[in-house]
Amino acid sequence: MLLTITYTGNDTQDLGYLLHKNPYRSQEFDLNSGKAYVFYPEVSDHKTTMALMLDINPIDLVKGKKGAENNGLFDYVNDRPYTATSFLSTAITRIFSTAMNGRCDKRQQLADSKLDLTARIYAIQGKDEFTRKIFEPLGYTVSTSKTVLDEKFSEWGESPYIDLEISGNVRLADLLNHLYVLIPVFDKQKHYLISEDEIDKLMSHGGEWLAEHPAKKEIIYRYFLMKKSYAHTAIDRLTENEPVEEVTDENKEIPEKKISLNRQRLETVKNAVLASGAESVIDLGCGECRLTKILLEQKQLRKVTAVDVSAHELEKAKTRLHYDTMNEHRKNKLTLMQGSLTYRDKRFSGYDCACVIEVVEHIEPLRLPAFERNVFEFSEAKTVIITTPNKEYNQNYEFIPEGQLRHNDHRFEWTREDFKKWSEYICEKFGYTVQISGIGEEDSNYGTPTQMGVFTKCV
Ligand code: SAH
């Protein structure tokens, strides 16, 4: 199974920075079902190609080597080691997760830019027409060639496999996310059992562009192997109206689990901000500004600032906030800025309240001390609100691949005990008290999916 990505232009060796894989050193990765290799067959100023090769052991697959996840899903003789399938998608997220998030400290501008990129996939099941329907609306030029069988096998008819090449002027992160979502669409099988968690994965990798894709329904049905319940939920989420509904008194009777976890989180955090009495708030690691948008609507708040390290997220935030057509009053209330929570930055100080929502788990453990000082010491916020996943709750997601966390970019996830210990350490070190609570449906053994700490500065 082989995927190559070619970058043409100037200083194309920088592809190595963007992919976080050194072009002058081949690398090997252990996957559940075999090995993956990353190497660069060509490196030059004007053209650089990275190759990702998977070496899957068909016998291990049949036996379900590590745990029962693959057990019984495959026959002894199968095409899995040779064709592009969900294995390749899983390898892409495991090996290029930072690149998929569009992050590159050394070449951020390049990561945010559209580049001339070509991806080639060798042996994927599909017809030329279908590949065009899937990739052309995303702006790619598509070309395919048939895998030709040796003459002596001619009685077997045509091979169902093709080699696929897509070229376009795209951000590398977008190309990787397109491949991640779309490769399994060509296949009738996945190497793991589909669960609800797949919907979140699809949203995080395809949420933006898939909503606009003319073949989105077909893509989603195929992605979920025609399992209607998952496909319908995903289609609903993709097409749901963007503004986040507030849970007002009139619709309080909506059963809790029907309101998405994300909405519950936003609502709970907004209430905690207001309850703290804050008049100014900074949303640190704001992403697309889902929370900021709600905070902006609150009369109690006269100043709302949103910070993220990613220029791309801030661009998306501007669209979500309708920044260009925003009235003057709102614009004066709002400040959007790019910045990192792991570097001291004077602009983060002077707010009554700091919200750090689903961010801490994205910080490299080595950088956590710097993050802690910025958030709890230098910002001088009277109230700090942190939310983070509760790792124990992952048990309730039927399937999270072995060794993986809830999202690709998470550096760690905390159990309730881990979070409590960390919070106590923070209180002791920086002079805060904390109230810990859960957000989302509670499981009697594993708690709630999200945990929240509201830290109040001791006076
Ligand atoms: N708070 C948002 C986004 C959460 S996703 C929400 O709840 O919807 C995590 C966000 O943290 C991403 O947008 C990512 O770009 C940002 N992030 C990760 N590391 C960061 C850092 N060091 N400094 C600032 N932002 C960071």
Tab-separated table of C-alpha atoms and ligand atoms in Angstrom:
chain	number	residue	atom	x	y	z
A	1	MET	CA	0.000	0.000	0.000
A	2	LEU	CA	1.637	3.148	-1.174
A	3	LEU	CA	0.790	6.844	-1.082
A	4	THR	CA	3.077	9.564	-2.367
A	5	ILE	CA	2.773	13.323	-2.027
A	6	THR	CA	4.792	15.554	-4.338
A	7	TYR	CA	5.392	19.246	-3.778
A	8	THR	CA	6.618	21.310	-6.736
A	9	GLY	CA	7.752	24.920	-6.458
A	10	ASN	CA	10.678	26.561	-4.698
A	11	ASP	CA	12.515	25.222	-1.656
A	12	THR	CA	10.327	22.156	-1.823
A	13	GLN	CA	12.469	20.366	0.753
A	14	ASP	CA	10.330	22.315	3.222
A	15	LEU	CA	7.772	19.561	2.722
A	16	GLY	CA	9.806	17.829	5.415
A	17	TYR	CA	9.015	20.636	7.898
A	18	LEU	CA	5.363	20.652	6.948
A	19	LEU	CA	5.017	16.899	7.431
A	20	HIS	CA	7.291	16.920	10.491
A	21	LYS	CA	9.313	14.158	8.850
A	22	ASN	CA	12.949	14.656	7.930
A	23	PRO	CA	13.488	14.196	4.161
A	24	TYR	CA	16.984	12.829	4.706
A	25	ARG	CA	16.046	10.036	7.065
A	26	SER	CA	13.558	7.221	6.499
A	27	GLN	CA	11.346	6.378	9.426
A	28	GLU	CA	9.474	3.309	10.553
A	29	PHE	CA	6.252	3.216	12.601
A	30	ASP	CA	4.547	0.326	14.353
A	31	LEU	CA	0.859	0.087	13.623
A	32	ASN	CA	-1.625	-2.392	15.066
A	33	SER	CA	-1.648	-4.404	11.868
A	34	GLY	CA	1.871	-4.023	10.569
A	35	LYS	CA	4.455	-1.384	9.858
A	36	ALA	CA	4.500	1.944	8.084
A	37	TYR	CA	7.527	3.528	6.444
A	38	VAL	CA	8.003	7.166	5.522
A	39	PHE	CA	10.770	8.077	3.098
A	40	TYR	CA	11.464	10.557	0.324
A	41	PRO	CA	12.189	9.041	-3.112
A	42	GLU	CA	13.120	12.498	-4.439
A	43	VAL	CA	14.297	15.672	-2.727
A	44	SER	CA	15.354	18.774	-4.626
A	45	ASP	CA	14.795	22.519	-4.616
A	46	HIS	CA	11.981	22.259	-7.128
A	47	LYS	CA	10.409	18.899	-6.509
A	48	THR	CA	10.156	16.791	-3.372
A	49	THR	CA	8.180	13.607	-2.925
A	50	MET	CA	7.289	11.851	0.300
A	51	ALA	CA	6.212	8.216	0.240
A	52	LEU	CA	4.153	6.463	2.895
A	53	MET	CA	4.303	2.718	2.530
A	54	LEU	CA	2.298	0.305	4.642
A	55	ASP	CA	3.372	-3.240	5.179
A	56	ILE	CA	0.383	-5.078	6.517
A	57	ASN	CA	0.544	-8.685	7.547
A	58	PRO	CA	-2.534	-10.494	6.167
A	59	ILE	CA	-2.130	-13.402	8.561
A	60	ASP	CA	-2.141	-11.101	11.590
A	61	LEU	CA	-5.293	-9.527	10.252
A	62	VAL	CA	-7.108	-12.830	10.105
A	63	LYS	CA	-5.989	-13.764	13.572
A	64	GLY	CA	-6.817	-10.374	15.027
A	65	LYS	CA	-3.316	-10.208	16.450
A	66	LYS	CA	-3.718	-7.444	18.980
A	67	GLY	CA	-7.098	-7.860	20.586
A	68	ALA	CA	-10.224	-8.966	18.844
A	69	GLU	CA	-10.863	-5.871	16.811
A	70	ASN	CA	-10.150	-7.446	13.439
A	71	ASN	CA	-11.206	-10.934	14.357
A	72	GLY	CA	-13.315	-12.600	11.723
A	73	LEU	CA	-13.418	-9.540	9.518
A	74	PHE	CA	-11.072	-10.947	6.894
A	75	ASP	CA	-10.424	-14.146	4.972
A	76	TYR	CA	-6.936	-15.593	4.672
A	77	VAL	CA	-6.559	-14.466	1.124
A	78	ASN	CA	-7.448	-10.800	1.055
A	79	ASP	CA	-6.474	-7.653	-0.779
A	80	ARG	CA	-5.974	-5.590	2.377
A	81	PRO	CA	-2.170	-5.405	2.276
A	82	TYR	CA	-2.149	-4.095	-1.269
A	83	THR	CA	-4.988	-1.637	-1.725
A	84	ALA	CA	-5.708	1.762	-0.277
A	85	THR	CA	-8.309	1.375	2.484
A	86	SER	CA	-9.131	2.585	5.972
A	87	PHE	CA	-5.699	1.259	7.046
A	88	LEU	CA	-4.116	4.008	5.023
A	89	SER	CA	-6.392	6.633	6.590
A	90	THR	CA	-5.526	5.438	10.072
A	91	ALA	CA	-1.824	5.546	9.212
A	92	ILE	CA	-2.186	9.104	7.887
A	93	THR	CA	-3.702	10.359	11.158
A	94	ARG	CA	-1.225	8.442	13.283
A	95	ILE	CA	1.830	9.657	11.407
A	96	PHE	CA	0.849	13.138	10.209
A	97	SER	CA	-1.528	14.358	12.902
A	98	THR	CA	0.238	17.702	13.447
A	99	ALA	CA	0.400	18.377	9.698
A	100	MET	CA	-3.311	17.541	9.432
A	101	ASN	CA	-3.999	20.240	11.987
A	102	GLY	CA	-2.133	22.745	9.824
A	103	ARG	CA	0.480	23.390	12.465
A	104	CYS	CA	4.137	23.958	11.733
A	105	ASP	CA	6.085	26.148	14.160
A	106	LYS	CA	9.066	26.371	11.788
A	107	ARG	CA	7.087	27.185	8.588
A	108	GLN	CA	3.649	28.312	9.735
A	109	GLN	CA	3.175	30.638	6.799
A	110	LEU	CA	3.872	27.828	4.370
A	111	ALA	CA	1.498	25.530	6.240
A	112	ASP	CA	-1.193	28.186	5.848
A	113	SER	CA	-0.492	28.628	2.116
A	114	LYS	CA	-1.853	26.814	-0.868
A	115	LEU	CA	0.890	24.783	-2.560
A	116	ASP	CA	1.156	22.805	-5.787
A	117	LEU	CA	0.695	19.287	-4.483
A	118	THR	CA	0.071	15.939	-6.139
A	119	ALA	CA	-1.003	12.815	-4.306
A	120	ARG	CA	-0.744	9.392	-5.914
A	121	ILE	CA	-2.442	6.349	-4.547
A	122	TYR	CA	-1.466	3.025	-5.997
A	123	ALA	CA	-4.237	0.430	-6.283
A	124	ILE	CA	-7.503	1.777	-5.013
A	125	GLN	CA	-10.859	0.200	-5.851
A	126	GLY	CA	-12.915	2.458	-8.053
A	127	LYS	CA	-13.839	3.755	-11.433
A	128	ASP	CA	-12.455	6.841	-13.120
A	129	GLU	CA	-15.862	8.544	-13.183
A	130	PHE	CA	-16.393	8.103	-9.459
A	131	THR	CA	-12.958	9.450	-8.552
A	132	ARG	CA	-13.739	12.596	-10.546
A	133	LYS	CA	-17.071	13.017	-8.813
A	134	ILE	CA	-15.321	12.835	-5.446
A	135	PHE	CA	-12.151	14.865	-6.022
A	136	GLU	CA	-12.947	17.415	-8.742
A	137	PRO	CA	-15.398	19.471	-6.631
A	138	LEU	CA	-12.517	20.012	-4.199
A	139	GLY	CA	-10.492	21.646	-6.951
A	140	TYR	CA	-8.259	18.732	-7.927
A	141	THR	CA	-7.278	17.628	-11.399
A	142	VAL	CA	-7.816	13.886	-11.444
A	143	SER	CA	-6.167	11.243	-13.551
A	144	THR	CA	-6.440	7.495	-13.221
A	145	SER	CA	-4.870	4.491	-14.873
A	146	LYS	CA	-6.047	0.922	-14.789
A	147	THR	CA	-4.038	-1.773	-13.157
A	148	VAL	CA	-3.396	-4.129	-16.057
A	149	LEU	CA	-3.516	-7.841	-15.323
A	150	ASP	CA	-1.044	-10.165	-16.906
A	151	GLU	CA	-2.413	-11.714	-20.105
A	152	LYS	CA	-2.583	-15.181	-18.638
A	153	PHE	CA	-5.197	-13.897	-16.158
A	154	SER	CA	-7.317	-12.271	-18.863
A	155	GLU	CA	-10.217	-14.641	-18.225
A	156	TRP	CA	-10.599	-12.960	-14.812
A	157	GLY	CA	-11.834	-9.857	-16.554
A	158	GLU	CA	-10.832	-6.316	-15.709
A	159	SER	CA	-9.062	-5.490	-12.501
A	160	PRO	CA	-11.233	-3.532	-10.061
A	161	TYR	CA	-8.203	-1.489	-9.005
A	162	ILE	CA	-6.889	1.763	-10.412
A	163	ASP	CA	-3.955	4.040	-9.713
A	164	LEU	CA	-5.177	7.488	-8.804
A	165	GLU	CA	-3.443	10.830	-9.087
A	166	ILE	CA	-4.917	14.093	-7.811
A	167	SER	CA	-3.194	17.458	-8.236
A	168	GLY	CA	-4.207	20.824	-6.944
A	169	ASN	CA	-3.188	24.095	-5.387
A	170	VAL	CA	-4.145	23.323	-1.803
A	171	ARG	CA	-2.952	23.601	1.771
A	172	LEU	CA	-1.146	20.433	2.781
A	173	ALA	CA	-3.442	20.033	5.813
A	174	ASP	CA	-6.474	20.142	3.536
A	175	LEU	CA	-5.005	17.538	1.188
A	176	LEU	CA	-4.303	15.196	4.114
A	177	ASN	CA	-7.792	15.652	5.511
A	178	HIS	CA	-9.327	15.057	2.088
A	179	LEU	CA	-7.366	11.832	1.740
A	180	TYR	CA	-8.181	10.733	5.277
A	181	VAL	CA	-11.927	11.035	4.737
A	182	LEU	CA	-12.137	10.041	1.097
A	183	ILE	CA	-9.876	6.987	0.787
A	184	PRO	CA	-12.234	4.716	2.785
A	185	VAL	CA	-15.135	5.913	0.637
A	186	PHE	CA	-13.706	3.787	-2.189
A	187	ASP	CA	-13.792	0.618	-0.156
A	188	LYS	CA	-16.575	-1.620	1.096
A	189	GLN	CA	-14.893	-2.625	4.319
A	190	LYS	CA	-13.199	-1.023	7.287
A	191	HIS	CA	-10.564	-2.712	9.349
A	192	TYR	CA	-12.424	-1.902	12.528
A	193	LEU	CA	-15.983	-1.850	13.694
A	194	ILE	CA	-17.707	1.440	13.123
A	195	SER	CA	-18.945	3.279	16.186
A	196	GLU	CA	-20.466	6.625	17.003
A	197	ASP	CA	-17.059	8.094	17.617
A	198	GLU	CA	-16.517	7.943	13.854
A	199	ILE	CA	-19.032	10.760	13.497
A	200	ASP	CA	-16.814	13.067	15.565
A	201	LYS	CA	-13.783	12.020	13.535
A	202	LEU	CA	-15.590	12.733	10.291
A	203	MET	CA	-16.673	16.146	11.601
A	204	SER	CA	-13.207	17.065	12.738
A	205	HIS	CA	-11.565	16.107	9.435
A	206	GLY	CA	-14.348	16.965	7.011
A	207	GLY	CA	-16.723	19.325	8.802
A	208	GLU	CA	-15.821	22.380	6.773
A	209	TRP	CA	-15.388	21.215	3.205
A	210	LEU	CA	-17.723	18.255	3.223
A	211	ALA	CA	-20.733	20.459	3.953
A	212	GLU	CA	-20.124	22.179	0.608
A	213	HIS	CA	-19.417	19.012	-1.399
A	214	PRO	CA	-22.125	18.197	-3.987
A	215	ALA	CA	-21.680	14.462	-3.368
A	216	LYS	CA	-21.637	14.780	0.438
A	217	LYS	CA	-24.507	12.359	1.036
A	218	GLU	CA	-22.960	9.627	-1.066
A	219	ILE	CA	-19.589	10.201	0.585
A	220	ILE	CA	-21.099	9.975	4.061
A	221	TYR	CA	-23.144	6.851	3.304
A	222	ARG	CA	-20.090	5.141	1.914
A	223	TYR	CA	-17.901	6.362	4.759
A	224	PHE	CA	-20.244	4.659	7.202
A	225	LEU	CA	-20.512	1.581	4.965
A	226	MET	CA	-24.168	2.391	4.324
A	227	LYS	CA	-25.037	2.254	8.032
A	228	LYS	CA	-27.974	4.627	7.958
A	229	SER	CA	-28.156	5.693	11.592
A	230	TYR	CA	-24.586	6.966	11.648
A	231	ALA	CA	-24.862	8.497	8.202
A	232	HIS	CA	-28.047	10.371	9.116
A	233	THR	CA	-26.577	11.767	12.315
A	234	ALA	CA	-23.489	12.912	10.401
A	235	ILE	CA	-25.573	14.534	7.660
A	236	ASP	CA	-27.683	16.316	10.302
A	237	ARG	CA	-24.598	17.616	12.022
A	238	LEU	CA	-23.043	18.795	8.799
A	239	THR	CA	-26.090	20.637	7.664
A	240	GLU	CA	-27.169	21.951	11.044
A	241	ASN	CA	-27.414	25.717	11.151
A	242	GLU	CA	-24.165	27.080	12.418
A	243	PRO	CA	-25.273	29.437	15.207
A	244	VAL	CA	-25.205	27.569	18.481
A	245	GLU	CA	-28.663	27.395	20.012
A	246	GLU	CA	-28.784	28.548	23.569
A	247	VAL	CA	-30.553	26.268	25.980
A	248	THR	CA	-33.165	28.730	27.212
A	249	ASP	CA	-35.870	28.190	29.792
A	250	GLU	CA	-38.447	27.348	27.111
A	251	ASN	CA	-36.538	24.362	25.786
A	252	LYS	CA	-35.123	23.158	29.067
A	253	GLU	CA	-37.230	20.019	28.831
A	254	ILE	CA	-35.112	18.735	25.920
A	255	PRO	CA	-33.548	15.566	27.331
A	256	GLU	CA	-29.941	16.305	28.132
A	257	LYS	CA	-28.413	13.702	25.885
A	258	LYS	CA	-30.146	15.135	22.830
A	259	ILE	CA	-28.165	18.337	23.196
A	260	SER	CA	-24.695	17.716	21.802
A	261	LEU	CA	-21.813	17.600	24.213
A	262	ASN	CA	-20.300	20.601	22.499
A	263	ARG	CA	-23.393	22.710	23.116
A	264	GLN	CA	-23.644	21.618	26.722
A	265	ARG	CA	-20.021	22.558	27.214
A	266	LEU	CA	-20.446	26.007	25.699
A	267	GLU	CA	-23.557	26.683	27.730
A	268	THR	CA	-21.958	25.509	30.984
A	269	VAL	CA	-18.823	27.568	30.415
A	270	LYS	CA	-20.822	30.680	29.504
A	271	ASN	CA	-22.827	30.321	32.727
A	272	ALA	CA	-19.636	29.909	34.754
A	273	VAL	CA	-18.143	33.050	33.180
A	274	LEU	CA	-21.250	35.085	33.998
A	275	ALA	CA	-21.472	33.635	37.519
A	276	SER	CA	-17.898	34.741	38.209
A	277	GLY	CA	-19.072	38.330	37.775
A	278	ALA	CA	-16.509	38.918	35.015
A	279	GLU	CA	-16.846	41.927	32.751
A	280	SER	CA	-13.892	41.071	30.559
A	281	VAL	CA	-12.888	37.642	29.296
A	282	ILE	CA	-10.165	36.076	27.183
A	283	ASP	CA	-10.802	32.831	25.288
A	284	LEU	CA	-7.389	31.160	25.117
A	285	GLY	CA	-7.052	28.581	22.316
A	286	CYS	CA	-10.341	29.846	20.887
A	287	GLY	CA	-10.272	27.664	17.732
A	288	GLU	CA	-13.146	28.720	15.496
A	289	CYS	CA	-14.536	30.986	18.242
A	290	ARG	CA	-17.601	28.919	19.090
A	291	LEU	CA	-17.417	30.100	22.703
A	292	THR	CA	-16.311	33.624	21.809
A	293	LYS	CA	-19.396	34.005	19.654
A	294	ILE	CA	-21.679	33.257	22.600
A	295	LEU	CA	-19.663	35.415	24.991
A	296	LEU	CA	-19.921	38.353	22.621
A	297	GLU	CA	-23.684	38.234	22.935
A	298	GLN	CA	-23.585	38.654	26.729
A	299	LYS	CA	-24.357	42.172	27.927
A	300	GLN	CA	-22.444	41.638	31.181
A	301	LEU	CA	-19.227	41.362	29.182
A	302	ARG	CA	-17.806	44.572	27.793
A	303	LYS	CA	-14.577	43.131	26.430
A	304	VAL	CA	-14.044	39.743	24.767
A	305	THR	CA	-10.690	38.643	23.388
A	306	ALA	CA	-9.929	35.442	21.507
A	307	VAL	CA	-6.470	33.973	20.945
A	308	ASP	CA	-5.286	30.997	18.958
A	309	VAL	CA	-1.927	29.833	17.689
A	310	SER	CA	-3.372	28.876	14.322
A	311	ALA	CA	-3.949	31.574	11.703
A	312	HIS	CA	-6.157	29.128	9.853
A	313	GLU	CA	-8.483	28.703	12.859
A	314	LEU	CA	-8.666	32.482	13.225
A	315	GLU	CA	-9.674	32.807	9.584
A	316	LYS	CA	-12.439	30.271	10.140
A	317	ALA	CA	-13.410	32.213	13.273
A	318	LYS	CA	-13.823	35.395	11.248
A	319	THR	CA	-16.240	33.617	8.946
A	320	ARG	CA	-18.187	32.128	11.861
A	321	LEU	CA	-18.398	35.534	13.553
A	322	HIS	CA	-19.298	37.318	10.281
A	323	TYR	CA	-16.440	39.610	11.191
A	324	ASP	CA	-16.470	41.623	7.966
A	325	THR	CA	-20.053	42.752	8.388
A	326	MET	CA	-20.041	43.016	12.183
A	327	ASN	CA	-21.383	46.295	13.593
A	328	GLU	CA	-18.969	48.780	15.166
A	329	HIS	CA	-20.132	48.180	18.717
A	330	ARG	CA	-19.425	44.434	18.471
A	331	LYS	CA	-16.132	45.021	16.709
A	332	ASN	CA	-14.993	47.308	19.510
A	333	LYS	CA	-15.921	44.716	22.085
A	334	LEU	CA	-13.954	41.989	20.298
A	335	THR	CA	-10.212	41.449	19.815
A	336	LEU	CA	-8.928	38.502	17.770
A	337	MET	CA	-5.255	37.705	17.966
A	338	GLN	CA	-2.739	35.080	17.071
A	339	GLY	CA	-0.529	33.958	19.924
A	340	SER	CA	0.812	30.947	21.699
A	341	LEU	CA	-0.015	29.909	25.229
A	342	THR	CA	3.432	28.477	25.696
A	343	TYR	CA	5.195	31.835	25.327
A	344	ARG	CA	4.807	34.713	27.729
A	345	ASP	CA	2.637	37.364	26.136
A	346	LYS	CA	1.621	40.628	27.835
A	347	ARG	CA	-1.514	40.800	25.717
A	348	PHE	CA	-3.043	37.938	27.732
A	349	SER	CA	-3.145	39.910	30.984
A	350	GLY	CA	-5.741	42.274	32.417
A	351	TYR	CA	-8.884	40.146	32.015
A	352	ASP	CA	-11.276	39.179	34.812
A	353	CYS	CA	-11.706	35.690	33.421
A	354	ALA	CA	-9.707	33.346	31.161
A	355	CYS	CA	-11.373	30.379	29.436
A	356	VAL	CA	-9.202	27.526	28.221
A	357	ILE	CA	-11.666	25.140	26.642
A	358	GLU	CA	-10.458	21.764	25.345
A	359	VAL	CA	-6.941	23.111	24.890
A	360	VAL	CA	-4.660	21.830	27.668
A	361	GLU	CA	-4.650	18.307	26.196
A	362	HIS	CA	-3.143	19.760	22.992
A	363	ILE	CA	-0.068	21.057	24.836
A	364	GLU	CA	3.128	19.015	24.747
A	365	PRO	CA	3.804	17.816	28.321
A	366	LEU	CA	7.240	19.439	28.160
A	367	ARG	CA	5.595	22.802	27.543
A	368	LEU	CA	2.951	22.409	30.210
A	369	PRO	CA	4.899	24.383	32.864
A	370	ALA	CA	5.141	27.375	30.499
A	371	PHE	CA	1.415	27.062	29.707
A	372	GLU	CA	0.582	26.921	33.426
A	373	ARG	CA	2.547	30.080	34.231
A	374	ASN	CA	0.995	31.991	31.337
A	375	VAL	CA	-2.543	31.012	32.228
A	376	PHE	CA	-2.395	31.133	36.021
A	377	GLU	CA	0.411	33.565	36.820
A	378	PHE	CA	1.119	36.082	34.086
A	379	SER	CA	-2.498	36.517	32.932
A	380	GLU	CA	-3.485	37.533	36.500
A	381	ALA	CA	-7.052	36.400	35.769
A	382	LYS	CA	-9.325	36.258	38.829
A	383	THR	CA	-11.161	33.286	37.360
A	384	VAL	CA	-9.746	30.605	35.062
A	385	ILE	CA	-12.062	28.035	33.503
A	386	ILE	CA	-10.470	24.879	32.124
A	387	THR	CA	-12.256	22.020	30.393
A	388	THR	CA	-10.637	18.821	29.191
A	389	PRO	CA	-11.777	15.300	28.232
A	390	ASN	CA	-12.170	12.648	30.891
A	391	LYS	CA	-10.108	9.764	29.580
A	392	GLU	CA	-12.040	7.175	31.607
A	393	TYR	CA	-15.197	7.975	29.639
A	394	ASN	CA	-13.523	6.758	26.424
A	395	GLN	CA	-14.641	3.292	27.549
A	396	ASN	CA	-18.090	4.320	26.434
A	397	TYR	CA	-16.997	4.972	22.888
A	398	GLU	CA	-17.358	1.514	21.464
A	399	PHE	CA	-14.152	1.772	19.570
A	400	ILE	CA	-11.094	3.917	19.944
A	401	PRO	CA	-8.142	2.305	18.180
A	402	GLU	CA	-5.601	0.775	20.480
A	403	GLY	CA	-3.323	3.359	22.036
A	404	GLN	CA	-5.236	6.276	20.515
A	405	LEU	CA	-6.800	9.174	22.313
A	406	ARG	CA	-10.109	10.847	21.561
A	407	HIS	CA	-8.576	13.119	18.923
A	408	ASN	CA	-5.431	12.905	16.870
A	409	ASP	CA	-3.900	16.074	18.172
A	410	HIS	CA	-4.317	15.237	21.859
A	411	ARG	CA	-0.946	14.864	23.545
A	412	PHE	CA	-2.527	13.248	26.600
A	413	GLU	CA	-5.892	12.823	28.258
A	414	TRP	CA	-6.543	12.889	31.992
A	415	THR	CA	-8.614	10.616	34.202
A	416	ARG	CA	-10.712	12.338	36.864
A	417	GLU	CA	-7.977	11.608	39.399
A	418	ASP	CA	-5.268	13.062	37.095
A	419	PHE	CA	-7.257	16.252	36.608
A	420	LYS	CA	-7.979	16.577	40.324
A	421	LYS	CA	-4.289	16.163	41.179
A	422	TRP	CA	-3.212	18.655	38.527
A	423	SER	CA	-5.829	21.154	39.721
A	424	GLU	CA	-4.679	20.818	43.323
A	425	TYR	CA	-1.103	21.349	42.258
A	426	ILE	CA	-2.131	24.487	40.328
A	427	CYS	CA	-4.043	25.868	43.333
A	428	GLU	CA	-1.096	25.311	45.609
A	429	LYS	CA	1.451	26.756	43.217
A	430	PHE	CA	-0.434	29.805	41.963
A	431	GLY	CA	-2.820	30.583	44.830
A	432	TYR	CA	-6.228	29.535	43.519
A	433	THR	CA	-9.154	27.495	44.817
A	434	VAL	CA	-10.948	25.155	42.426
A	435	GLN	CA	-14.443	23.757	41.862
A	436	ILE	CA	-14.397	20.655	39.696
A	437	SER	CA	-17.506	19.390	37.923
A	438	GLY	CA	-18.498	17.262	34.945
A	439	ILE	CA	-20.185	18.151	31.682
A	440	GLY	CA	-22.299	15.744	29.611
A	441	GLU	CA	-24.130	12.538	30.298
A	442	GLU	CA	-22.823	10.805	33.411
A	443	ASP	CA	-21.790	7.167	33.373
A	444	SER	CA	-21.957	5.575	36.814
A	445	ASN	CA	-18.510	4.002	36.420
A	446	TYR	CA	-16.624	6.388	34.221
A	447	GLY	CA	-18.096	9.821	34.975
A	448	THR	CA	-18.890	12.447	32.365
A	449	PRO	CA	-17.185	12.892	28.956
A	450	THR	CA	-15.857	16.374	29.814
A	451	GLN	CA	-14.436	17.671	33.088
A	452	MET	CA	-14.366	21.329	34.090
A	453	GLY	CA	-12.367	23.210	36.709
A	454	VAL	CA	-13.355	26.734	37.743
A	455	PHE	CA	-10.312	28.262	39.440
A	456	THR	CA	-10.726	31.364	41.606
A	457	LYS	CA	-7.744	33.449	42.643
A	458	CYS	CA	-7.269	33.721	46.403
A	459	VAL	CA	-7.341	37.336	47.543
B	1	SAH	N1	-11.495	26.249	22.524
B	1	SAH	C1	-11.977	25.830	21.216
B	1	SAH	C2	-10.983	25.040	20.406
B	1	SAH	C3	-10.468	23.779	21.018
B	1	SAH	S1	-9.378	22.885	19.931
B	1	SAH	C4	-13.279	25.078	21.362
B	1	SAH	O1	-13.593	24.607	22.454
B	1	SAH	O2	-13.982	24.942	20.359
B	1	SAH	C5	-7.795	23.354	20.563
B	1	SAH	C6	-7.334	24.695	20.059
B	1	SAH	O3	-6.152	25.029	20.776
B	1	SAH	C7	-6.959	24.695	18.577
B	1	SAH	O4	-7.646	25.719	17.927
B	1	SAH	C8	-5.465	24.935	18.575
B	1	SAH	O5	-5.014	25.700	17.467
B	1	SAH	C9	-5.276	25.672	19.879
B	1	SAH	N2	-3.914	25.553	20.422
B	1	SAH	C10	-3.166	24.441	20.555
B	1	SAH	N3	-1.969	24.731	21.091
B	1	SAH	C11	-1.960	26.066	21.328
B	1	SAH	C12	-1.002	26.982	21.854
B	1	SAH	N4	0.186	26.563	22.263
B	1	SAH	N5	-1.329	28.282	21.921
B	1	SAH	C13	-2.557	28.727	21.517
B	1	SAH	N6	-3.492	27.907	21.001
B	1	SAH	C14	-3.213	26.600	20.912
